[in-house]
Tab-separated table of N, CA and C in Angstrom:
chain	number	residue	atom	x	y	z
A	1	MET	N	-29.283	-54.681	374.670
A	1	MET	CA	-29.637	-55.260	373.552
A	1	MET	C	-30.774	-56.343	373.793
A	2	VAL	N	-31.594	-56.677	372.804
A	2	VAL	CA	-32.674	-57.580	372.966
A	2	VAL	C	-32.516	-58.513	371.662
A	3	TRP	N	-32.877	-59.730	371.925
A	3	TRP	CA	-32.883	-60.746	370.859
A	3	TRP	C	-34.315	-61.441	370.808
A	4	ASP	N	-34.684	-61.726	369.787
A	4	ASP	CA	-36.040	-62.255	369.473
A	4	ASP	C	-36.046	-63.027	368.333
A	5	GLY	N	-36.946	-63.871	368.216
A	5	GLY	CA	-37.279	-64.637	366.872
A	5	GLY	C	-38.653	-64.772	366.515
A	6	ILE	N	-38.864	-64.944	365.296
A	6	ILE	CA	-40.412	-65.029	364.889
A	6	ILE	C	-40.525	-66.135	363.605
A	7	CYS	N	-41.676	-66.625	363.647
A	7	CYS	CA	-42.131	-67.642	362.449
A	7	CYS	C	-43.523	-67.193	362.156
A	8	ALA	N	-44.062	-67.823	361.108
A	8	ALA	CA	-45.397	-67.592	360.709
A	8	ALA	C	-46.506	-67.887	361.877
A	9	ASN	N	-46.062	-68.706	362.699
A	9	ASN	CA	-46.959	-69.210	363.609
A	9	ASN	C	-46.593	-69.066	365.128
A	10	GLY	N	-45.557	-68.119	365.353
A	10	GLY	CA	-45.190	-68.079	366.727
A	10	GLY	C	-43.926	-67.322	366.899
A	11	LYS	N	-43.634	-67.074	368.120
A	11	LYS	CA	-42.305	-66.196	368.514
A	11	LYS	C	-41.793	-66.749	369.635
A	12	THR	N	-40.317	-66.497	369.648
A	12	THR	CA	-39.525	-67.014	370.807
A	12	THR	C	-39.717	-66.109	371.962
A	13	PRO	N	-39.204	-66.583	373.074
A	13	PRO	CA	-39.166	-65.660	374.270
A	13	PRO	C	-38.080	-64.518	373.864
A	14	LEU	N	-38.283	-63.358	374.515
A	14	LEU	CA	-37.340	-62.390	374.430
A	14	LEU	C	-36.111	-62.684	375.250
A	15	VAL	N	-34.912	-62.116	374.630
A	15	VAL	CA	-33.701	-62.262	375.493
A	15	VAL	C	-33.150	-61.080	375.663
A	16	PHE	N	-33.133	-60.468	376.890
A	16	PHE	CA	-32.290	-59.141	377.158
A	16	PHE	C	-30.928	-59.594	377.389
A	17	VAL	N	-30.113	-58.991	376.891
A	17	VAL	CA	-28.665	-59.002	377.330
A	17	VAL	C	-28.188	-57.925	378.066
A	18	ASP	N	-27.634	-58.381	379.195
A	18	ASP	CA	-27.288	-57.248	380.165
A	18	ASP	C	-26.365	-56.293	379.558
A	19	GLU	N	-26.436	-55.068	380.175
A	19	GLU	CA	-25.557	-53.993	379.804
A	19	GLU	C	-24.144	-54.331	379.832
A	20	GLY	N	-23.365	-54.057	378.858
A	20	GLY	CA	-21.876	-54.169	379.161
A	20	GLY	C	-21.491	-55.662	378.447
A	21	VAL	N	-22.444	-56.555	378.169
A	21	VAL	CA	-21.972	-57.986	377.753
A	21	VAL	C	-21.973	-57.882	376.264
A	22	LYS	N	-20.683	-58.312	375.812
A	22	LYS	CA	-20.375	-58.162	374.354
A	22	LYS	C	-21.021	-59.593	373.862
A	23	ILE	N	-21.841	-59.628	372.805
A	23	ILE	CA	-22.391	-60.922	372.259
A	23	ILE	C	-21.133	-61.339	371.096
A	24	ASN	N	-20.487	-62.043	371.587
A	24	ASN	CA	-19.546	-62.793	370.718
A	24	ASN	C	-20.209	-64.120	370.483
A	25	HIS	N	-19.453	-64.860	369.666
A	25	HIS	CA	-20.041	-66.156	369.242
A	25	HIS	C	-20.269	-67.099	370.433
A	26	LYS	N	-19.516	-66.991	371.447
A	26	LYS	CA	-19.605	-67.966	372.490
A	26	LYS	C	-20.874	-67.681	373.250
A	27	VAL	N	-21.083	-66.431	373.662
A	27	VAL	CA	-22.205	-65.997	374.324
A	27	VAL	C	-23.449	-66.223	373.549
A	28	TYR	N	-23.404	-66.016	372.147
A	28	TYR	CA	-24.597	-66.144	371.347
A	28	TYR	C	-25.109	-67.586	371.327
A	29	ARG	N	-24.216	-68.592	371.172
A	29	ARG	CA	-24.228	-69.896	371.094
A	29	ARG	C	-24.883	-70.489	372.471
A	30	ARG	N	-24.172	-69.853	373.606
A	30	ARG	CA	-24.600	-70.488	374.949
A	30	ARG	C	-25.867	-69.893	375.548
A	31	ASP	N	-26.091	-68.341	375.236
A	31	ASP	CA	-27.177	-67.728	376.059
A	31	ASP	C	-28.398	-67.662	375.193
A	32	ILE	N	-28.336	-67.702	373.780
A	32	ILE	CA	-29.426	-67.427	372.973
A	32	ILE	C	-29.749	-68.960	372.152
A	33	LEU	N	-28.765	-69.190	371.356
A	33	LEU	CA	-29.116	-70.766	370.656
A	33	LEU	C	-29.363	-71.756	371.626
A	34	LYS	N	-28.524	-72.092	372.551
A	34	LYS	CA	-28.480	-73.198	373.325
A	34	LYS	C	-29.728	-73.124	374.408
A	35	ALA	N	-29.710	-71.830	374.779
A	35	ALA	CA	-30.599	-71.713	376.106
A	35	ALA	C	-32.073	-71.334	375.776
A	36	VAL	N	-32.208	-70.882	374.608
A	36	VAL	CA	-33.462	-70.335	374.128
A	36	VAL	C	-33.963	-70.801	372.826
A	37	VAL	N	-33.242	-70.817	371.786
A	37	VAL	CA	-33.756	-70.987	370.550
A	37	VAL	C	-33.889	-72.668	370.527
A	38	LEU	N	-33.217	-73.476	370.802
A	38	LEU	CA	-33.251	-75.005	370.781
A	38	LEU	C	-34.248	-75.532	371.581
A	39	PRO	N	-34.568	-75.055	372.891
A	39	PRO	CA	-35.662	-75.704	373.579
A	39	PRO	C	-37.089	-75.112	373.148
A	40	TRP	N	-37.046	-73.781	372.586
A	40	TRP	CA	-38.310	-73.272	372.033
A	40	TRP	C	-38.626	-73.885	370.818
A	41	ALA	N	-37.603	-74.152	369.833
A	41	ALA	CA	-37.813	-74.946	368.598
A	41	ALA	C	-38.397	-76.319	368.759
A	42	LYS	N	-37.795	-77.053	369.711
A	42	LYS	CA	-38.284	-78.297	369.869
A	42	LYS	C	-39.747	-78.399	370.361
A	43	ARG	N	-40.141	-77.469	371.349
A	43	ARG	CA	-41.484	-77.451	371.737
A	43	ARG	C	-42.469	-76.890	370.677
A	44	HIS	N	-42.008	-75.819	369.987
A	44	HIS	CA	-42.871	-75.239	369.014
A	44	HIS	C	-42.994	-76.148	367.768
A	45	PHE	N	-41.868	-76.635	367.137
A	45	PHE	CA	-42.107	-77.383	365.916
A	45	PHE	C	-42.213	-78.849	366.077
A	46	GLY	N	-41.765	-79.256	367.145
A	46	GLY	CA	-41.697	-80.772	367.174
A	46	GLY	C	-40.895	-81.431	366.186
A	47	ASN	N	-41.622	-82.483	365.405
A	47	ASN	CA	-40.848	-83.035	364.194
A	47	ASN	C	-41.161	-82.308	362.923
A	48	VAL	N	-41.780	-81.143	362.713
A	48	VAL	CA	-42.088	-80.530	361.593
A	48	VAL	C	-40.719	-80.014	361.090
A	49	ASN	N	-40.540	-80.142	359.853
A	49	ASN	CA	-39.257	-79.430	359.378
A	49	ASN	C	-39.610	-77.938	359.341
A	50	TRP	N	-38.509	-77.159	359.635
A	50	TRP	CA	-38.507	-75.672	359.542
A	50	TRP	C	-37.105	-75.311	359.242
A	51	THR	N	-36.997	-74.055	358.724
A	51	THR	CA	-35.633	-73.386	358.411
A	51	THR	C	-35.309	-72.148	359.294
A	52	PHE	N	-34.101	-72.251	359.888
A	52	PHE	CA	-33.545	-71.271	360.747
A	52	PHE	C	-32.888	-70.198	359.846
A	53	GLN	N	-32.986	-68.844	360.144
A	53	GLN	CA	-32.494	-67.946	359.291
A	53	GLN	C	-31.929	-66.847	360.484
A	54	GLN	N	-30.844	-66.339	360.300
A	54	GLN	CA	-30.331	-65.265	360.986
A	54	GLN	C	-29.617	-64.331	360.204
A	55	ASP	N	-29.331	-63.165	360.767
A	55	ASP	CA	-28.854	-61.999	359.912
A	55	ASP	C	-27.328	-62.111	359.776
A	56	SER	N	-26.681	-60.969	359.621
A	56	SER	CA	-25.141	-61.315	359.413
A	56	SER	C	-24.378	-60.697	360.543
A	57	ALA	N	-24.935	-60.729	361.586
A	57	ALA	CA	-24.164	-60.282	362.845
A	57	ALA	C	-22.942	-61.048	362.962
A	58	PRO	N	-21.909	-60.482	363.346
A	58	PRO	CA	-20.560	-61.334	363.505
A	58	PRO	C	-20.769	-62.576	364.217
A	59	ALA	N	-21.465	-62.589	365.451
A	59	ALA	CA	-21.653	-63.775	366.103
A	59	ALA	C	-22.444	-64.806	365.444
A	60	HIS	N	-23.264	-64.547	364.459
A	60	HIS	CA	-23.786	-65.582	363.788
A	60	HIS	C	-23.047	-65.993	362.686
A	61	LYS	N	-22.090	-65.413	361.997
A	61	LYS	CA	-21.209	-65.740	360.994
A	61	LYS	C	-20.105	-66.719	361.422
A	62	THR	N	-19.806	-66.903	362.623
A	62	THR	CA	-18.594	-67.702	362.830
A	62	THR	C	-18.675	-69.174	362.525
A	63	LYS	N	-17.607	-69.692	361.975
A	63	LYS	CA	-17.539	-71.109	361.800
A	63	LYS	C	-18.301	-71.952	362.705
A	64	LYS	N	-17.919	-71.725	364.003
A	64	LYS	CA	-18.454	-72.610	365.107
A	64	LYS	C	-19.905	-72.522	365.250
A	65	THR	N	-20.568	-71.248	365.089
A	65	THR	CA	-21.838	-71.062	365.155
A	65	THR	C	-22.683	-71.594	363.921
A	66	GLN	N	-22.029	-71.399	362.951
A	66	GLN	CA	-22.554	-72.159	361.568
A	66	GLN	C	-22.618	-73.610	361.835
A	67	GLU	N	-21.651	-74.106	362.233
A	67	GLU	CA	-21.610	-75.566	362.383
A	67	GLU	C	-22.617	-76.067	363.522
A	68	ARG	N	-22.810	-75.360	364.502
A	68	ARG	CA	-23.714	-75.784	365.527
A	68	ARG	C	-25.045	-75.557	364.874
A	69	CYS	N	-25.431	-74.591	364.079
A	69	CYS	CA	-26.714	-74.423	363.565
A	69	CYS	C	-27.011	-75.651	362.743
A	70	LYS	N	-25.923	-76.060	361.813
A	70	LYS	CA	-26.156	-77.171	360.866
A	70	LYS	C	-26.566	-78.363	361.516
A	71	VAL	N	-25.858	-78.662	362.778
A	71	VAL	CA	-26.164	-79.815	363.625
A	71	VAL	C	-27.463	-79.879	364.154
A	72	HIS	N	-27.934	-78.737	364.804
A	72	HIS	CA	-29.237	-78.677	365.561
A	72	HIS	C	-30.394	-78.161	364.902
A	73	PHE	N	-30.362	-77.561	363.698
A	73	PHE	CA	-31.548	-77.067	362.991
A	73	PHE	C	-31.770	-78.172	361.758
A	74	PRO	N	-32.950	-78.229	361.372
A	74	PRO	CA	-33.413	-79.172	360.254
A	74	PRO	C	-32.876	-78.546	358.967
A	75	GLU	N	-32.951	-77.274	358.836
A	75	GLU	CA	-32.533	-76.698	357.582
A	75	GLU	C	-32.185	-75.157	358.199
A	76	MET	N	-31.263	-74.538	357.429
A	76	MET	CA	-30.906	-73.231	357.793
A	76	MET	C	-30.200	-72.463	356.543
A	77	ILE	N	-30.406	-71.277	356.588
A	77	ILE	CA	-29.938	-70.311	355.618
A	77	ILE	C	-28.449	-70.025	356.139
A	78	THR	N	-27.414	-70.404	355.654
A	78	THR	CA	-26.172	-70.107	355.934
A	78	THR	C	-25.924	-68.570	355.835
A	79	SER	N	-24.710	-68.233	356.635
A	79	SER	CA	-24.200	-66.824	356.581
A	79	SER	C	-23.840	-66.580	355.084
A	80	ALA	N	-23.296	-67.519	354.373
A	80	ALA	CA	-22.937	-67.453	353.074
A	80	ALA	C	-23.929	-67.070	352.191
A	81	GLU	N	-24.981	-67.613	352.418
A	81	GLU	CA	-26.263	-67.479	351.609
A	81	GLU	C	-27.074	-66.006	351.886
A	82	TRP	N	-26.774	-65.663	353.148
A	82	TRP	CA	-27.374	-64.353	353.537
A	82	TRP	C	-26.752	-62.963	353.070
A	83	PRO	N	-27.596	-62.095	352.391
A	83	PRO	CA	-26.869	-61.042	352.060
A	83	PRO	C	-26.300	-60.129	353.177
A	84	PRO	N	-24.758	-59.927	353.012
A	84	PRO	CA	-24.225	-59.234	354.262
A	84	PRO	C	-24.486	-57.731	354.351
A	85	TYR	N	-24.966	-57.181	353.274
A	85	TYR	CA	-25.026	-55.818	353.249
A	85	TYR	C	-26.452	-55.122	353.295
A	86	SER	N	-27.429	-55.995	353.491
A	86	SER	CA	-28.898	-55.373	353.503
A	86	SER	C	-29.613	-56.028	354.806
A	87	PRO	N	-30.155	-55.025	355.448
A	87	PRO	CA	-30.976	-55.555	356.639
A	87	PRO	C	-32.394	-55.867	356.039
A	88	ASP	N	-32.651	-55.411	354.828
A	88	ASP	CA	-34.102	-55.278	354.434
A	88	ASP	C	-34.875	-56.704	354.461
A	89	PRO	N	-34.215	-57.802	354.082
A	89	PRO	CA	-34.988	-58.980	354.114
A	89	PRO	C	-35.316	-59.495	355.497
A	90	ASN	N	-34.669	-59.065	356.537
A	90	ASN	CA	-34.908	-59.553	357.723
A	90	ASN	C	-36.166	-59.194	358.560
A	91	PRO	N	-37.115	-59.945	358.721
A	91	PRO	CA	-38.420	-59.564	359.060
A	91	PRO	C	-38.395	-58.928	360.570
A	92	ILE	N	-37.425	-59.273	361.349
A	92	ILE	CA	-37.245	-58.609	362.740
A	92	ILE	C	-36.842	-57.273	362.445
A	93	ASP	N	-36.042	-56.842	361.485
A	93	ASP	CA	-35.555	-55.432	361.321
A	93	ASP	C	-36.496	-54.721	360.572
A	94	TYR	N	-37.191	-55.200	359.491
A	94	TYR	CA	-38.074	-54.470	358.597
A	94	TYR	C	-39.513	-54.268	359.238
A	95	SER	N	-39.855	-55.035	360.238
A	95	SER	CA	-41.266	-54.908	360.630
A	95	SER	C	-41.371	-55.103	362.045
A	96	VAL	N	-40.910	-56.220	362.620
A	96	VAL	CA	-41.223	-56.308	364.150
A	96	VAL	C	-40.829	-55.333	365.025
A	97	TRP	N	-39.643	-54.906	364.815
A	97	TRP	CA	-38.932	-53.881	365.824
A	97	TRP	C	-39.601	-52.586	365.627
A	98	SER	N	-40.155	-52.114	364.431
A	98	SER	CA	-40.776	-50.992	363.996
A	98	SER	C	-42.072	-51.056	364.925
A	99	ILE	N	-42.743	-52.140	364.839
A	99	ILE	CA	-43.909	-52.367	365.632
A	99	ILE	C	-43.771	-52.130	367.218
A	100	LEU	N	-42.684	-52.848	367.597
A	100	LEU	CA	-42.550	-52.860	369.134
A	100	LEU	C	-42.078	-51.303	369.406
A	101	GLU	N	-41.250	-50.803	368.588
A	101	GLU	CA	-40.674	-49.435	369.064
A	101	GLU	C	-41.889	-48.388	369.111
A	102	SER	N	-42.679	-48.608	367.963
A	102	SER	CA	-43.958	-47.618	368.003
A	102	SER	C	-44.851	-47.690	369.191
A	103	ARG	N	-44.988	-49.080	369.596
A	103	ARG	CA	-45.788	-49.282	370.795
A	103	ARG	C	-45.095	-49.044	372.082
A	104	ALA	N	-43.974	-49.525	372.177
A	104	ALA	CA	-43.094	-49.563	373.569
A	104	ALA	C	-42.604	-48.089	373.929
A	105	CYS	N	-42.266	-47.443	372.862
A	105	CYS	CA	-41.752	-46.101	373.085
A	105	CYS	C	-42.665	-44.924	372.772
A	106	SER	N	-43.786	-45.217	373.029
A	106	SER	CA	-44.887	-44.267	372.626
A	106	SER	C	-45.008	-43.311	374.036
A	107	ILE	N	-44.339	-43.728	375.055
A	107	ILE	CA	-44.271	-42.687	376.233
A	107	ILE	C	-42.787	-42.812	376.529
A	108	THR	N	-42.385	-41.756	377.459
A	108	THR	CA	-40.915	-41.752	377.842
A	108	THR	C	-40.722	-42.616	378.893
A	109	HIS	N	-39.745	-43.350	378.764
A	109	HIS	CA	-39.470	-44.068	380.101
A	109	HIS	C	-38.349	-43.607	380.893
A	110	LYS	N	-38.465	-43.619	382.279
A	110	LYS	CA	-37.601	-42.947	383.032
A	110	LYS	C	-36.524	-43.984	383.518
A	111	SER	N	-36.545	-45.133	383.106
A	111	SER	CA	-35.605	-46.048	383.464
A	111	SER	C	-35.341	-47.264	382.543
A	112	LEU	N	-34.365	-47.893	382.527
A	112	LEU	CA	-34.194	-49.057	381.697
A	112	LEU	C	-35.355	-50.138	381.951
A	113	ASP	N	-35.454	-50.450	383.240
A	113	ASP	CA	-36.380	-51.448	383.668
A	113	ASP	C	-37.739	-51.105	382.965
A	114	SER	N	-38.195	-49.938	383.024
A	114	SER	CA	-39.538	-49.464	382.528
A	114	SER	C	-39.514	-49.904	381.051
A	115	LEU	N	-38.443	-49.410	380.261
A	115	LEU	CA	-38.382	-49.769	378.959
A	115	LEU	C	-38.561	-51.289	378.716
A	116	LYS	N	-37.724	-52.031	379.394
A	116	LYS	CA	-37.777	-53.444	379.255
A	116	LYS	C	-39.180	-53.882	379.576
A	117	GLN	N	-40.032	-53.660	380.549
A	117	GLN	CA	-41.117	-53.988	380.831
A	117	GLN	C	-42.057	-53.540	379.699
A	118	SER	N	-42.006	-52.516	379.124
A	118	SER	CA	-42.907	-52.184	377.896
A	118	SER	C	-42.671	-53.030	376.716
A	119	ILE	N	-41.228	-53.198	376.516
A	119	ILE	CA	-41.095	-54.115	375.441
A	119	ILE	C	-41.486	-55.521	375.560
A	120	ARG	N	-41.420	-56.070	376.811
A	120	ARG	CA	-42.059	-57.333	377.144
A	120	ARG	C	-43.505	-57.405	377.022
A	121	LEU	N	-44.208	-56.312	377.404
A	121	LEU	CA	-45.751	-56.225	377.335
A	121	LEU	C	-46.101	-56.333	375.794
A	122	GLU	N	-45.399	-55.321	374.999
A	122	GLU	CA	-45.881	-55.381	373.554
A	122	GLU	C	-45.501	-56.542	372.730
A	123	TRP	N	-44.416	-57.283	373.296
A	123	TRP	CA	-43.849	-58.481	372.618
A	123	TRP	C	-45.140	-59.523	372.791
A	124	ASP	N	-45.700	-59.467	374.190
A	124	ASP	CA	-46.595	-60.441	374.593
A	124	ASP	C	-47.955	-60.251	373.720
A	125	ARG	N	-48.096	-58.982	373.340
A	125	ARG	CA	-49.276	-58.654	372.760
A	125	ARG	C	-49.320	-58.873	371.124
A	126	LEU	N	-48.037	-59.169	370.605
A	126	LEU	CA	-48.046	-59.513	369.345
A	126	LEU	C	-48.640	-60.854	369.001
A	127	LYS	N	-49.565	-61.087	368.292
A	127	LYS	CA	-50.159	-62.214	368.013
A	127	LYS	C	-49.731	-62.968	366.667
A	128	VAL	N	-50.120	-64.272	366.390
A	128	VAL	CA	-50.025	-65.103	365.290
A	128	VAL	C	-50.423	-64.198	364.047
A	129	GLU	N	-51.653	-63.520	364.179
A	129	GLU	CA	-52.119	-62.881	363.129
A	129	GLU	C	-51.406	-61.759	362.769
A	130	ASP	N	-50.517	-61.086	363.509
A	130	ASP	CA	-49.713	-60.070	363.271
A	130	ASP	C	-48.371	-60.633	362.541
A	131	LEU	N	-47.865	-61.881	363.003
A	131	LEU	CA	-46.608	-62.351	362.569
A	131	LEU	C	-46.747	-62.974	361.228
A	132	ARG	N	-47.978	-63.593	361.045
A	132	ARG	CA	-47.959	-64.337	359.621
A	132	ARG	C	-47.826	-63.615	358.510
A	133	PRO	N	-48.372	-62.386	358.379
A	133	PRO	CA	-48.124	-61.556	357.094
A	133	PRO	C	-46.683	-61.089	356.999
A	134	ILE	N	-46.056	-60.858	358.084
A	134	ILE	CA	-44.621	-60.586	358.128
A	134	ILE	C	-43.843	-61.484	357.670
A	135	ALA	N	-44.020	-62.707	358.229
A	135	ALA	CA	-43.125	-63.880	357.694
A	135	ALA	C	-43.359	-64.271	356.341
A	136	GLU	N	-44.608	-64.117	355.989
A	136	GLU	CA	-44.836	-64.671	354.603
A	136	GLU	C	-44.475	-63.728	353.353
A	137	ASN	N	-44.148	-62.476	353.918
A	137	ASN	CA	-43.594	-61.296	353.017
A	137	ASN	C	-42.253	-61.613	352.806
A	138	LEU	N	-41.583	-62.537	353.375
A	138	LEU	CA	-39.987	-62.703	353.405
A	138	LEU	C	-39.755	-63.107	351.842
A	139	ASN	N	-40.466	-63.951	351.282
A	139	ASN	CA	-40.125	-64.315	349.874
A	139	ASN	C	-40.047	-63.193	348.854
A	140	LYS	N	-41.037	-62.368	349.063
A	140	LYS	CA	-41.048	-61.173	348.145
A	140	LYS	C	-39.680	-60.342	348.440
A	141	ARG	N	-39.552	-60.057	349.662
A	141	ARG	CA	-38.200	-59.312	350.073
A	141	ARG	C	-37.062	-59.861	349.659
A	142	LEU	N	-36.964	-61.228	349.719
A	142	LEU	CA	-35.780	-61.750	349.166
A	142	LEU	C	-35.476	-61.670	347.865
A	143	ARG	N	-36.654	-61.676	346.688
A	143	ARG	CA	-36.572	-61.268	345.493
A	143	ARG	C	-36.019	-59.976	345.131
A	144	PHE	N	-36.330	-58.951	345.933
A	144	PHE	CA	-36.081	-57.567	345.901
A	144	PHE	C	-34.563	-57.546	346.186
A	145	CYS	N	-34.276	-58.356	347.164
A	145	CYS	CA	-32.727	-58.224	347.762
A	145	CYS	C	-31.860	-58.694	346.423
A	146	ILE	N	-32.251	-59.960	345.972
A	146	ILE	CA	-31.534	-60.355	344.749
A	146	ILE	C	-31.501	-59.400	343.449
A	147	ALA	N	-32.671	-58.752	343.377
A	147	ALA	CA	-32.601	-57.708	342.304
A	147	ALA	C	-31.578	-56.595	342.542
A	148	ALA	N	-31.348	-56.453	343.888
A	148	ALA	CA	-30.526	-55.321	344.426
A	148	ALA	C	-29.086	-55.768	344.543
A	149	GLU	N	-28.999	-56.879	344.186
A	149	GLU	CA	-27.556	-57.621	344.507
A	149	GLU	C	-27.185	-57.549	345.775
A	150	GLY	N	-28.031	-57.820	346.703
A	150	GLY	CA	-27.726	-57.968	348.125
A	150	GLY	C	-27.522	-56.719	348.889
A	151	ARG	N	-27.773	-55.528	348.171
A	151	ARG	CA	-27.605	-54.087	348.795
A	151	ARG	C	-28.902	-53.776	349.502
A	152	HIS	N	-28.804	-52.668	350.046
A	152	HIS	CA	-29.990	-52.101	350.592
A	152	HIS	C	-30.960	-51.653	349.526
A	153	PHE	N	-32.335	-52.168	349.698
A	153	PHE	CA	-33.246	-51.919	348.614
A	153	PHE	C	-34.511	-51.181	349.133
A	154	GLU	N	-34.692	-50.985	350.426
A	154	GLU	CA	-35.851	-50.276	351.207
A	154	GLU	C	-35.840	-48.913	350.515
A	155	ASN	N	-37.057	-48.573	350.066
A	155	ASN	CA	-37.332	-47.104	349.595
A	155	ASN	C	-36.717	-46.743	348.252
A	156	ASN	N	-36.495	-47.944	347.471
A	156	ASN	CA	-35.955	-47.578	346.071
A	156	ASN	C	-36.932	-47.695	345.111
């Protein structure tokens, strides 16, 4: 598994989760939020107000994770506010991963290390000019999601 984050003017470091590691709320909070997101956000945003959004993965929805996010992020979209049945509004899911997959998997990889290296290379190649329109499209996609009552709306 790979975790990443984007905004209109940047991207987090990639986090590769070792094979066999189950991402529960403790691992997510320790290895992703505390170790990666918080330090990156402090450097990237400084004192600028910003909103944290995550999808409906079980580790993201736990009470302890939600509480931690409310304490450490200036604003956030809570799991109760995020549509539980539609991946469509998530910029990582609807756009970024398809870009990375098309680029990183354009050749057959003979090992997991080769695939990881290719994903890292393509992640590094993503520029703000690539990310800005993806992030700015979120409001439009949220309106579609509301019209679909939180259900899948892509290709409708």
